[in-house]
Coordinates of C-alpha atoms in Angstrom, one line a residue:
Chain A
M136 CA -19.3 -21.7 -6.4
E137 CA -21.6 -19.7 -4.1
S138 CA -21.3 -22.9 -1.4
L139 CA -17.8 -22.7 -1.6
I140 CA -17.6 -19.0 -0.5
N141 CA -20.8 -19.0 1.1
M142 CA -18.8 -21.7 2.8
V143 CA -15.7 -20.0 3.5
L144 CA -17.0 -16.9 4.3
L145 CA -19.1 -18.8 7.3
S146 CA -15.9 -21.1 7.9
L147 CA -14.5 -16.9 8.8
L148 CA -17.5 -16.0 10.9
A149 CA -16.9 -18.4 13.2
V150 CA -13.2 -18.0 13.0
V151 CA -13.7 -14.2 13.9
T152 CA -16.4 -15.2 16.7
I153 CA -13.2 -17.2 19.1
G154 CA -11.1 -15.0 18.1
V155 CA -14.1 -12.0 19.7
V156 CA -14.0 -14.5 21.7
R157 CA -10.6 -15.1 22.9
L158 CA -9.0 -11.8 23.7
R159 CA -8.7 -9.4 26.4
N160 CA -8.1 -6.2 24.4
L161 CA -11.6 -5.1 23.4
F162 CA -10.5 -2.0 20.8
A163 CA -9.7 -5.0 18.9
V164 CA -12.5 -6.4 19.9
I165 CA -14.3 -4.1 18.7
I166 CA -11.9 -3.6 15.6
L167 CA -12.7 -7.3 14.8
G168 CA -16.7 -6.4 15.5
G169 CA -16.4 -4.9 12.1
I170 CA -14.6 -6.7 10.5
Y171 CA -17.3 -9.6 11.7
S172 CA -20.4 -7.5 10.0
F173 CA -18.3 -6.6 6.7
L174 CA -18.1 -10.7 6.4
M175 CA -21.8 -11.3 6.9
A176 CA -23.0 -9.4 4.9
S177 CA -20.6 -10.4 2.3
V178 CA -23.1 -13.9 3.2
L179 CA -25.9 -11.8 2.5
I180 CA -25.2 -10.4 -0.4
V181 CA -24.5 -14.4 -1.9
L182 CA -28.0 -15.1 -0.1
D183 CA -29.6 -12.0 -2.5
A184 CA -30.6 -10.4 0.4
V185 CA -28.9 -7.1 -0.6
D186 CA -30.6 -5.2 1.3
V187 CA -30.0 -6.9 4.8
A188 CA -26.5 -6.9 3.6
M189 CA -26.7 -3.0 3.3
T190 CA -28.3 -3.0 7.0
E191 CA -26.2 -4.9 8.3
A192 CA -22.8 -3.8 7.3
S193 CA -24.1 0.3 8.0
V194 CA -25.0 -0.7 10.9
G195 CA -23.1 -3.1 12.0
A196 CA -19.9 -2.2 10.5
G197 CA -21.0 1.7 10.3
I198 CA -22.6 2.4 13.8
S199 CA -22.1 -0.3 15.7
T200 CA -18.1 1.0 16.0
V201 CA -18.7 3.7 15.9
L202 CA -21.2 3.8 19.2
M203 CA -18.6 1.7 20.8
L204 CA -15.3 3.6 20.3
T205 CA -17.2 6.2 22.4
V206 CA -18.3 3.3 25.0
L207 CA -15.0 2.3 25.4
Y208 CA -14.2 6.1 25.9
M209 CA -15.3 5.8 29.9
T210 CA -14.4 1.8 30.3
R211 CA -10.8 0.3 30.3
V212 CA -9.0 -1.1 27.4
E213 CA -8.5 -3.9 28.5
E214 CA -11.1 -6.8 29.7
A215 CA -11.5 -7.8 33.4
K216 CA -10.3 -11.5 33.7
P217 CA -13.8 -13.9 35.1
V218 CA -13.8 -14.5 38.4
H219 CA -14.9 -17.9 38.5
T220 CA -15.5 -20.2 35.5
P221 CA -18.4 -19.7 32.9
M222 CA -19.6 -23.4 33.0
L223 CA -23.2 -22.2 33.4
P224 CA -23.3 -19.4 30.8
I225 CA -21.9 -22.4 28.0
F226 CA -24.6 -24.7 30.0
V227 CA -27.6 -21.6 28.9
A228 CA -25.6 -21.3 25.0
G229 CA -25.3 -25.0 24.6
G230 CA -28.5 -25.6 24.9
T231 CA -30.0 -22.6 23.8
G232 CA -28.2 -23.7 20.1
A233 CA -29.2 -26.8 20.4
V234 CA -32.5 -26.0 21.0
L235 CA -32.0 -24.4 17.6
V236 CA -31.1 -26.6 16.0
Y237 CA -33.3 -28.7 16.9
G238 CA -36.3 -26.2 15.5
T239 CA -34.4 -26.3 12.0
W240 CA -35.4 -30.0 11.7
G241 CA -39.1 -29.0 11.2
L242 CA -38.2 -26.0 8.6
P243 CA -38.8 -27.7 4.9
A244 CA -35.5 -27.6 2.3
F245 CA -33.8 -24.2 1.6
G246 CA -35.0 -22.3 -1.8
L247 CA -38.0 -25.2 -1.8
A248 CA -40.9 -23.9 -3.9
D249 CA -43.8 -25.6 -2.6
T250 CA -44.2 -24.2 0.3
P251 CA -46.2 -22.0 3.4
I252 CA -44.3 -19.2 2.3
N253 CA -44.2 -19.4 -2.1
T254 CA -47.7 -20.8 -2.4
H255 CA -49.9 -18.2 -0.2
V256 CA -49.9 -14.4 0.0
G257 CA -46.5 -13.9 -1.2
M258 CA -47.3 -14.8 -5.3
A259 CA -50.2 -12.1 -5.0
Y260 CA -47.4 -9.7 -4.2
M261 CA -45.4 -11.0 -6.6
D262 CA -48.0 -10.2 -9.5
L263 CA -49.7 -6.8 -7.5
S264 CA -45.9 -4.9 -7.1
I265 CA -46.5 -3.0 -9.5
P266 CA -49.9 -2.7 -11.1
D267 CA -49.8 -1.4 -7.7
T268 CA -47.7 1.0 -6.5
G269 CA -44.6 0.9 -10.0
I270 CA -42.0 0.2 -8.0
P271 CA -40.1 -3.1 -9.4
N272 CA -38.4 -4.8 -6.4
V273 CA -41.2 -6.6 -4.4
V274 CA -39.0 -6.3 -1.2
T275 CA -39.4 -2.0 -1.4
S276 CA -42.7 -1.9 -2.7
V277 CA -43.9 -3.8 0.7
L278 CA -41.6 -1.9 2.8
A279 CA -42.3 1.4 2.0
S280 CA -46.0 1.5 -0.2
Y281 CA -48.1 -1.8 1.3
R282 CA -47.5 -1.6 4.8
G283 CA -46.1 1.8 4.5
F284 CA -47.5 2.4 8.3
D285 CA -46.1 -0.2 10.0
T286 CA -42.4 1.4 8.6
F287 CA -43.3 4.6 9.6
G288 CA -43.8 3.9 13.6
E289 CA -40.9 2.0 13.0
T290 CA -38.1 4.8 11.7
T291 CA -39.9 7.5 15.2
V292 CA -38.7 4.6 17.2
V293 CA -34.9 4.3 16.1
F294 CA -35.1 7.9 15.8
T295 CA -36.6 8.1 19.2
A296 CA -33.9 5.5 20.7
G297 CA -30.7 7.5 18.5
I298 CA -32.2 10.7 20.6
G299 CA -32.0 8.6 23.7
V300 CA -28.6 7.3 22.8
L301 CA -27.2 11.2 21.7
L302 CA -28.5 12.1 24.5
L303 CA -26.7 9.7 27.3
L304 CA -23.4 9.7 25.3
R305 CA -23.0 13.5 26.3
R306 CA -24.5 13.4 30.1
G307 CA -21.8 10.3 29.9
V308 CA -18.2 11.6 28.3
S309 CA -18.8 14.9 29.9
L310 CA -18.7 13.2 33.5
A311 CA -15.9 11.5 32.0
R312 CA -13.9 14.0 31.2
L313 CA -14.3 15.7 34.6
R314 CA -13.9 12.1 36.2
R315 CA -10.2 11.8 34.2
K316 CA -8.9 16.3 35.2
Q317 CA -10.2 15.2 38.8
Q318 CA -7.7 11.9 38.7
E319 CA -5.3 13.8 37.0
E320 CA -5.5 16.8 39.4
E321 CA -4.9 14.1 42.1
S322 CA -2.1 12.4 41.1
K323 CA 0.2 15.9 40.7
S324 CA -0.6 17.1 43.8
Chain B
M82 CA -12.5 -15.6 -15.2
F83 CA -14.7 -13.9 -12.9
T84 CA -13.8 -16.7 -10.5
A85 CA -10.7 -17.4 -10.5
A86 CA -10.7 -13.6 -9.9
T87 CA -13.7 -15.0 -6.7
L88 CA -11.4 -18.1 -5.2
A89 CA -8.6 -15.1 -4.9
V90 CA -11.0 -11.9 -3.6
L91 CA -11.3 -14.9 -0.8
V92 CA -8.3 -16.1 -0.8
S93 CA -7.0 -12.4 0.4
L94 CA -9.7 -12.2 2.7
I95 CA -9.2 -14.5 4.7
L96 CA -5.3 -13.8 4.9
L97 CA -6.0 -10.3 6.4
V98 CA -9.0 -13.1 8.8
A99 CA -5.6 -13.9 10.4
R100 CA -3.7 -10.8 10.0
A101 CA -6.5 -9.0 12.1
L102 CA -6.9 -12.1 14.1
K103 CA -2.2 -12.2 15.0
G104 CA -1.0 -8.1 14.5
P105 CA 0.7 -7.6 17.5
T106 CA -0.4 -3.5 17.2
V107 CA -4.2 -2.1 17.0
F108 CA -2.6 -0.5 13.7
D109 CA -2.0 -3.8 12.4
R110 CA -5.8 -5.3 13.1
L111 CA -6.9 -1.3 11.9
V112 CA -5.0 -1.9 8.5
A113 CA -6.6 -4.9 8.2
A114 CA -9.9 -4.1 9.0
N115 CA -10.1 -1.7 6.4
A116 CA -8.4 -3.9 4.0
I117 CA -11.3 -6.9 4.1
G118 CA -14.0 -3.9 4.0
T119 CA -11.9 -3.4 -0.1
A120 CA -12.0 -7.3 0.1
A121 CA -16.0 -7.4 0.4
I122 CA -16.4 -4.6 -2.5
L123 CA -14.5 -6.8 -4.4
L124 CA -16.3 -9.5 -3.4
L125 CA -19.7 -7.7 -3.9
A126 CA -18.5 -7.1 -7.2
V127 CA -17.2 -10.3 -8.2
V128 CA -20.0 -11.8 -7.2
G129 CA -22.4 -9.3 -8.8
F130 CA -20.9 -10.7 -11.8
L131 CA -21.4 -14.0 -10.9
T132 CA -23.7 -14.0 -11.4
G133 CA -25.1 -12.4 -14.1
R134 CA -26.5 -9.2 -11.4
P135 CA -24.1 -6.1 -11.9
E136 CA -26.7 -4.1 -10.6
F137 CA -24.9 -5.2 -7.5
L138 CA -21.8 -2.6 -7.3
D139 CA -23.8 1.0 -6.1
L140 CA -23.9 -0.9 -2.8
G141 CA -20.6 -1.3 -2.9
I142 CA -20.3 2.9 -2.8
T143 CA -22.1 2.2 0.1
Y144 CA -19.6 0.6 1.2
G145 CA -16.4 2.6 0.4
L146 CA -18.9 5.6 2.3
L147 CA -19.2 3.1 5.6
N148 CA -15.6 1.6 5.6
L149 CA -14.6 5.4 5.9
I150 CA -16.3 6.6 8.3
G151 CA -15.3 3.3 10.5
T152 CA -11.2 4.6 10.6
L153 CA -12.7 7.9 10.2
A154 CA -14.1 7.7 14.4
V155 CA -11.3 4.9 15.5
L156 CA -8.1 7.9 14.2
K157 CA -10.1 10.4 16.2
Y158 CA -10.7 8.3 19.0
F159 CA -6.5 8.3 19.4
R160 CA -6.4 12.0 18.3
F161 CA -8.7 13.2 20.2
G162 CA -10.2 9.9 22.6
D163 CA -13.6 10.5 23.5
L164 CA -15.5 10.4 19.9
A165 CA -17.9 13.5 21.5
H166 CA -14.6 16.2 20.8
S167 CA -15.4 18.9 18.5
G168 CA -12.1 18.5 16.8
G169 CA -10.9 22.3 16.1
E170 CA -9.2 22.7 18.6
E171 CA -5.4 20.1 20.3
P172 CA -6.6 18.0 22.5
E173 CA -5.5 20.0 25.8
D174 CA -2.2 17.3 27.2

């Protein structure tokens, strides 16, 4: 059953990706991006990575959609036709994909018990999480307690980036508004 | 029973994605996206019961909130043209 759900969701992801590439209306592309994030979050839930699914849904479907809409205000809604055929990008993307697939051949099978990640330090975290921190979820205890300073630093970085984006957007939006007003006045006179 | 429900949600997901890709107007795509968010919540709940871990249900609330934020942002974009608008007043034109 799980593999069937995964197959359907991953096929839908591929279909949505093709749609994003082929559509020229950028507004529709943004909406499809939100759909992609919701489907990806569902895949992650089926894979039992609930916290990652949470991040994917809030960042991909929530914040990215809002930011992209803000950007859309400063550009045109229709994407311009490419000037030349994209042979080199296709070659680079295909080559990178082939190298990544080649890399997966070296990985152990999915869910195998005697792989390095399941035999070394991971088990110690599983055993010591509750006596050390009292948090039943091991991922949360690693993120918030064992690597607390690391997470604190990450939060600071994300916060700073958010402030920077807000400042840039405010300036850009007022500039775009000014430009539109000028265009309207020119067309009137 | 949960298996049948999962299959039904998957079929509706396929139909919704087809609508989002074909949809002649932007609003068709928007409604399809919103419904896909709802279908994702349903899938989350059903898969939770299917695998015997109904604790996932809490996440569904968060998904619903995110869905609302996305739709609100799109509607504000349509109403005022940009998202930095403070709202309250009417658009100038």
